[in-house]
Short mmCIF file of C-alpha atoms in Angstrom, two decimals:
data_model
loop_
_atom_site.label_atom_id
_atom_site.label_comp_id
_atom_site.label_asym_id
_atom_site.label_seq_id
_atom_site.Cartn_x
_atom_site.Cartn_y
_atom_site.Cartn_z
CA MET A 243 57.69 187.32 11.74
CA LEU A 244 56.66 189.27 15.00
CA GLY A 245 54.83 192.41 15.35
CA GLY A 246 53.00 193.77 12.03
CA PHE A 247 55.05 192.28 9.55
CA ARG A 248 54.83 188.74 7.85
CA ARG A 249 57.94 186.69 6.89
CA PRO A 250 58.82 187.49 3.32
CA PRO A 251 59.90 184.75 0.79
CA TRP A 252 63.58 183.88 1.29
CA TRP A 253 64.69 185.33 -2.19
CA ALA A 254 62.98 188.29 -1.26
CA ILE A 255 65.71 188.49 1.70
CA LEU A 256 68.56 187.60 -0.46
CA LEU A 257 68.01 190.08 -3.00
CA THR A 258 67.44 192.99 -0.60
CA ALA A 259 70.66 191.61 1.47
CA VAL A 260 72.52 191.38 -1.90
CA ALA A 261 71.49 195.07 -3.02
CA ALA A 262 71.98 196.78 0.41
CA VAL A 263 75.20 195.39 0.90
CA LEU A 264 75.91 196.41 -2.73
CA PHE A 265 75.07 199.93 -2.34
CA VAL A 266 76.69 200.28 0.94
CA ARG A 267 79.91 199.27 -0.73
CA LEU A 268 79.42 201.77 -3.47
CA GLY A 269 78.69 204.20 -0.86
CA VAL A 270 81.89 203.47 1.08
CA TRP A 271 83.75 203.44 -1.93
CA GLN A 272 82.40 207.17 -2.93
CA LEU A 273 83.48 208.19 0.62
CA HIS A 274 86.95 206.70 0.03
CA ARG A 275 87.49 208.38 -3.51
CA ALA A 276 86.57 211.75 -1.57
CA ALA A 277 88.90 211.51 1.23
CA PHE A 278 91.63 210.75 -1.42
CA LYS A 279 91.12 213.91 -3.39
CA ASP A 280 91.00 215.50 -0.37
CA ASP A 281 94.26 214.62 1.07
CA LEU A 282 95.68 215.40 -2.56
CA LEU A 283 94.29 219.01 -2.61
CA ARG A 284 95.91 219.35 0.93
CA ARG A 285 99.19 217.94 -0.43
CA TYR A 286 99.41 220.33 -3.27
CA ALA A 287 98.30 223.41 -1.23
CA ALA A 288 101.39 222.60 0.91
CA ALA A 289 103.52 222.13 -2.47
CA ALA A 290 102.52 225.70 -3.63
CA VAL A 291 103.99 227.59 -0.50
CA ALA A 292 106.65 225.28 0.27
CA SER A 293 110.83 226.20 -0.48
CA PRO A 294 111.76 224.91 -4.08
CA GLN A 295 114.29 222.24 -4.16
CA GLY A 296 116.43 221.50 -6.70
CA PHE A 297 115.49 220.31 -9.96
CA ALA A 298 117.87 217.61 -10.26
CA ALA A 299 116.96 215.78 -7.02
CA VAL A 300 113.13 214.75 -8.10
CA ALA A 301 113.98 215.33 -12.07
CA ALA A 302 114.19 211.57 -13.19
CA HIS A 303 112.14 210.04 -10.52
CA PRO A 304 109.66 212.38 -8.84
CA PRO A 305 107.85 210.71 -5.67
CA PRO A 306 104.81 209.24 -6.58
CA ASP A 307 102.28 211.16 -4.23
CA ALA A 308 104.08 214.57 -4.41
CA TYR A 309 104.25 217.75 -6.28
CA PRO A 310 107.69 218.99 -5.63
CA ARG A 311 108.32 222.58 -5.89
CA VAL A 312 111.22 223.19 -7.85
CA GLN A 313 113.96 225.83 -9.30
CA LEU A 314 115.92 225.52 -11.91
CA GLN A 315 117.64 227.09 -15.12
CA GLY A 316 116.71 226.67 -18.90
CA ARG A 317 116.25 227.99 -22.10
CA TYR A 318 113.24 228.15 -23.98
CA LEU A 319 112.79 226.27 -27.41
CA ALA A 320 110.73 229.14 -28.35
CA ASP A 321 109.50 228.17 -31.75
CA ARG A 322 108.19 224.84 -30.39
CA ILE A 323 105.28 225.98 -28.65
CA TYR A 324 102.17 223.75 -28.01
CA LEU A 325 98.50 224.86 -27.15
CA LEU A 326 96.19 222.72 -25.00
CA ASP A 327 92.62 223.78 -26.55
CA ASN A 328 89.82 225.20 -24.35
CA PRO A 329 91.01 224.45 -20.80
CA LYS A 330 88.47 226.23 -18.64
CA HIS A 331 89.42 229.00 -15.89
CA ASP A 332 86.54 230.91 -14.54
CA ASP A 333 84.23 229.25 -17.62
CA ARG A 334 86.66 231.17 -19.84
CA GLY A 335 87.99 229.33 -23.21
CA GLY A 336 91.23 229.76 -24.07
CA VAL A 337 94.63 227.67 -24.23
CA GLU A 338 97.49 226.50 -21.67
CA VAL A 339 100.56 226.90 -23.50
CA TYR A 340 103.07 224.48 -23.21
CA VAL A 341 107.33 224.79 -24.32
CA PRO A 342 109.75 222.49 -24.15
CA LEU A 343 113.00 223.97 -22.02
CA ARG A 344 116.45 223.09 -22.31
CA VAL A 345 118.15 222.14 -18.79
CA PRO A 346 121.85 222.61 -18.83
CA GLY A 347 123.76 219.05 -18.62
CA ALA A 348 120.38 217.20 -19.21
CA ASP A 349 119.70 214.73 -21.79
CA ARG A 350 116.37 215.31 -22.49
CA LEU A 351 113.70 218.27 -22.48
CA LEU A 352 111.55 219.77 -19.36
CA LEU A 353 107.73 221.05 -21.05
CA ALA A 354 107.27 224.25 -19.22
CA ASP A 355 103.52 225.01 -18.58
CA LEU A 356 103.47 228.87 -19.07
CA GLY A 357 100.02 229.42 -18.21
CA PHE A 358 96.65 230.00 -19.44
CA LEU A 359 95.76 232.75 -22.08
CA PRO A 360 91.86 233.53 -22.27
CA GLY A 361 90.27 233.41 -25.75
CA ASN A 362 89.23 236.11 -27.94
CA GLY A 363 85.88 234.62 -29.11
CA THR A 364 86.59 233.55 -32.13
CA ASP A 365 88.58 230.22 -33.28
CA GLN A 366 91.70 232.11 -33.61
CA THR A 367 94.77 231.67 -31.40
CA PRO A 368 95.20 233.88 -29.15
CA GLN A 369 98.52 236.61 -29.39
CA LEU A 370 100.65 234.76 -27.85
CA PRO A 371 103.83 237.12 -26.86
CA PRO A 372 107.43 236.64 -27.43
CA LEU A 373 109.76 234.31 -25.11
CA PRO A 374 113.46 235.37 -23.77
CA GLU A 375 116.05 233.62 -25.69
CA ASP A 376 118.48 233.76 -22.66
CA MET A 377 118.58 231.49 -19.61
CA GLN A 378 115.79 232.11 -17.43
CA ASP A 379 115.97 231.17 -13.41
CA LEU A 380 112.43 229.35 -13.26
CA HIS A 381 110.46 227.97 -10.53
CA GLY A 382 107.30 226.21 -10.37
CA LEU A 383 105.61 222.68 -9.16
CA TYR A 384 106.81 219.34 -10.82
CA LEU A 385 103.65 217.64 -11.74
CA PRO A 386 102.08 214.94 -13.79
CA PRO A 387 100.63 216.02 -17.17
CA PRO A 388 96.73 216.78 -17.56
CA GLY A 389 94.90 214.10 -17.57
CA GLN A 390 93.80 212.68 -21.14
CA GLY A 391 90.18 211.97 -20.93
CA PHE A 392 89.27 210.07 -23.96
CA ALA A 393 92.13 210.60 -26.44
CA MET A 394 89.63 210.91 -29.34
CA GLY A 395 90.75 211.50 -32.96
CA GLY A 396 94.30 210.30 -32.97
CA ASN A 397 97.91 212.33 -32.59
CA ALA A 398 96.85 215.87 -33.71
CA LEU A 399 100.44 216.89 -33.32
CA ALA A 400 101.47 214.74 -36.16
CA ARG A 401 99.13 216.08 -38.42
CA GLN A 402 100.37 219.82 -37.94
CA ALA A 403 103.26 221.44 -40.21
CA HIS A 404 103.81 224.40 -38.26
CA TRP A 405 104.27 225.43 -34.52
CA PRO A 406 102.27 226.33 -32.02
CA LYS A 407 100.85 223.33 -32.55
CA LYS A 408 97.20 222.73 -31.05
CA THR A 409 95.65 219.68 -29.21
CA ILE A 410 92.87 218.63 -27.35
CA TYR A 411 94.79 216.52 -24.80
CA LEU A 412 98.60 216.22 -23.93
CA ASP A 413 100.53 213.05 -24.26
CA LEU A 414 103.95 213.47 -23.33
CA GLN A 415 104.92 210.23 -25.84
CA GLN A 416 103.42 212.25 -28.70
CA VAL A 417 105.24 215.67 -27.78
CA ALA A 418 108.18 213.44 -27.48
CA ALA A 419 107.89 212.04 -30.91
CA ASP A 420 106.97 215.00 -32.16
CA LEU A 421 110.03 217.21 -30.89
CA GLY A 422 112.40 213.73 -31.53
CA ALA A 423 113.53 213.96 -28.15
CA ALA A 424 113.03 212.52 -24.92
CA LEU A 425 111.00 214.24 -22.13
CA TYR A 426 111.08 214.23 -18.30
CA PRO A 427 108.22 211.99 -16.90
CA ARG A 428 106.22 215.15 -15.57
CA VAL A 429 106.04 219.22 -16.73
CA VAL A 430 106.94 222.29 -14.76
CA SER A 431 103.81 224.15 -13.72
CA LEU A 432 105.45 227.95 -13.16
CA ASP A 433 104.78 230.06 -10.35
CA ALA A 434 102.61 233.04 -10.94
CA ASP A 435 104.51 236.37 -12.02
CA PRO A 436 102.86 239.37 -11.91
CA ALA A 437 104.78 240.91 -15.07
CA SER A 438 103.29 237.95 -16.81
CA ILE A 439 100.30 237.94 -18.87
CA TYR A 440 99.57 233.94 -18.49
CA VAL A 441 97.34 232.96 -15.82
CA ARG A 442 98.72 230.69 -13.46
CA VAL A 443 97.10 229.68 -10.74
CA HIS A 444 98.09 226.35 -8.79
CA ALA A 445 95.16 224.25 -8.32
CA LEU A 446 93.84 221.00 -9.14
CA ASP A 447 91.02 220.57 -11.66
CA PHE A 448 88.84 217.36 -10.50
CA GLY A 449 86.66 218.14 -13.59
CA ASP A 450 82.82 217.40 -12.68
CA MET A 451 84.20 215.49 -9.88
CA PRO A 452 85.38 217.29 -6.77
CA PRO A 453 85.42 215.84 -3.38
CA ALA A 454 81.66 217.36 -2.64
CA ARG A 455 80.38 215.47 -5.78
CA HIS A 456 81.68 211.73 -4.64
CA ARG A 457 80.06 212.68 -0.75
CA ALA A 458 76.95 213.74 -2.90
CA TYR A 459 76.96 209.67 -4.35
CA ALA A 460 78.04 208.48 -1.29
CA PHE A 461 74.34 209.88 0.31
CA GLN A 462 72.65 208.66 -2.83
CA TRP A 463 74.07 204.80 -2.31
CA PHE A 464 73.36 204.91 1.45
CA SER A 465 69.71 206.25 0.50
CA PHE A 466 68.91 203.42 -1.69
CA ALA A 467 70.43 200.93 0.79
CA ILE A 468 67.72 202.07 3.17
CA ALA A 469 65.36 202.30 0.46
CA VAL A 470 65.63 198.73 -0.46
CA VAL A 471 65.23 197.45 3.36
CA VAL A 472 62.18 199.95 3.47
CA ILE A 473 60.16 198.43 0.46
CA LEU A 474 60.71 195.07 1.65
CA LEU A 475 59.39 196.00 5.04
CA VAL A 476 56.41 197.76 3.54
CA LEU A 477 55.72 194.70 1.02
CA ASN A 478 55.35 192.48 3.59
CA ARG A 479 53.43 194.62 6.28
CA ARG A 480 50.74 192.52 7.80
CA ARG A 481 47.44 194.31 7.15
CA GLY A 482 44.55 194.37 9.66
CA SER A 483 41.22 192.26 8.83
CA ARG A 484 38.69 194.70 8.41
CA LYS A 485 35.92 194.42 11.06
CA SER A 486 32.47 193.74 9.64
CA ARG A 487 29.94 196.42 10.64
CA PRO A 488 26.96 195.26 12.25
CA MET A 489 23.50 195.00 10.11
CA ASP A 490 20.77 197.29 10.57
CA SER A 491 18.03 194.90 11.89
CA ARG A 492 14.81 196.66 10.68
#
């Protein structure tokens, strides 16, 4: 090689090129994930302040890339409450409360997310306020159910005989089987209400992988790509021969 470097073995060049390309592709993929989640956050924020539309227009076939804000009427099945155990709001443990809603003229039930109730520092379920029995005028975001992650432990709902039933993940198929009724494909996350004790915050939760974390991983992968090239160059740098010192003549 020209300059202060010698030509490395072909296999070293090949391995370095493969590793560098792989790391760059992983970095680009992380940037794409960050951009995708940024777009989700923008669309979610826009939906939260949009004017509500009629529920019937999106009920059975919601748009796959949008979160419609809807208005509807319905009656709570107040004796069929489900508790999603220990979600996090401002680092407080507690339960997210879901209740089936009977929509007039519909052939299936709609699961309504009433909001979050903070824990009381014990394993006991927080005190649930009574639900109204008359027809309710409601509005909120029509959202996919919360992510399941690893659905460990099987169907906890089938093992419980009384409501409210508690689960660590929410599976609409399991809830439908438990209720013996069909459900709409999404849940309605109700808008904030100053008169309600439930904490209702329309915000996407990406867990431990928000967009900023993806960008940090992208920087890490790009750094690895640069590092393998630098290592190849360092290992094949020419070392200048040492000049021998003249011997003293005595």
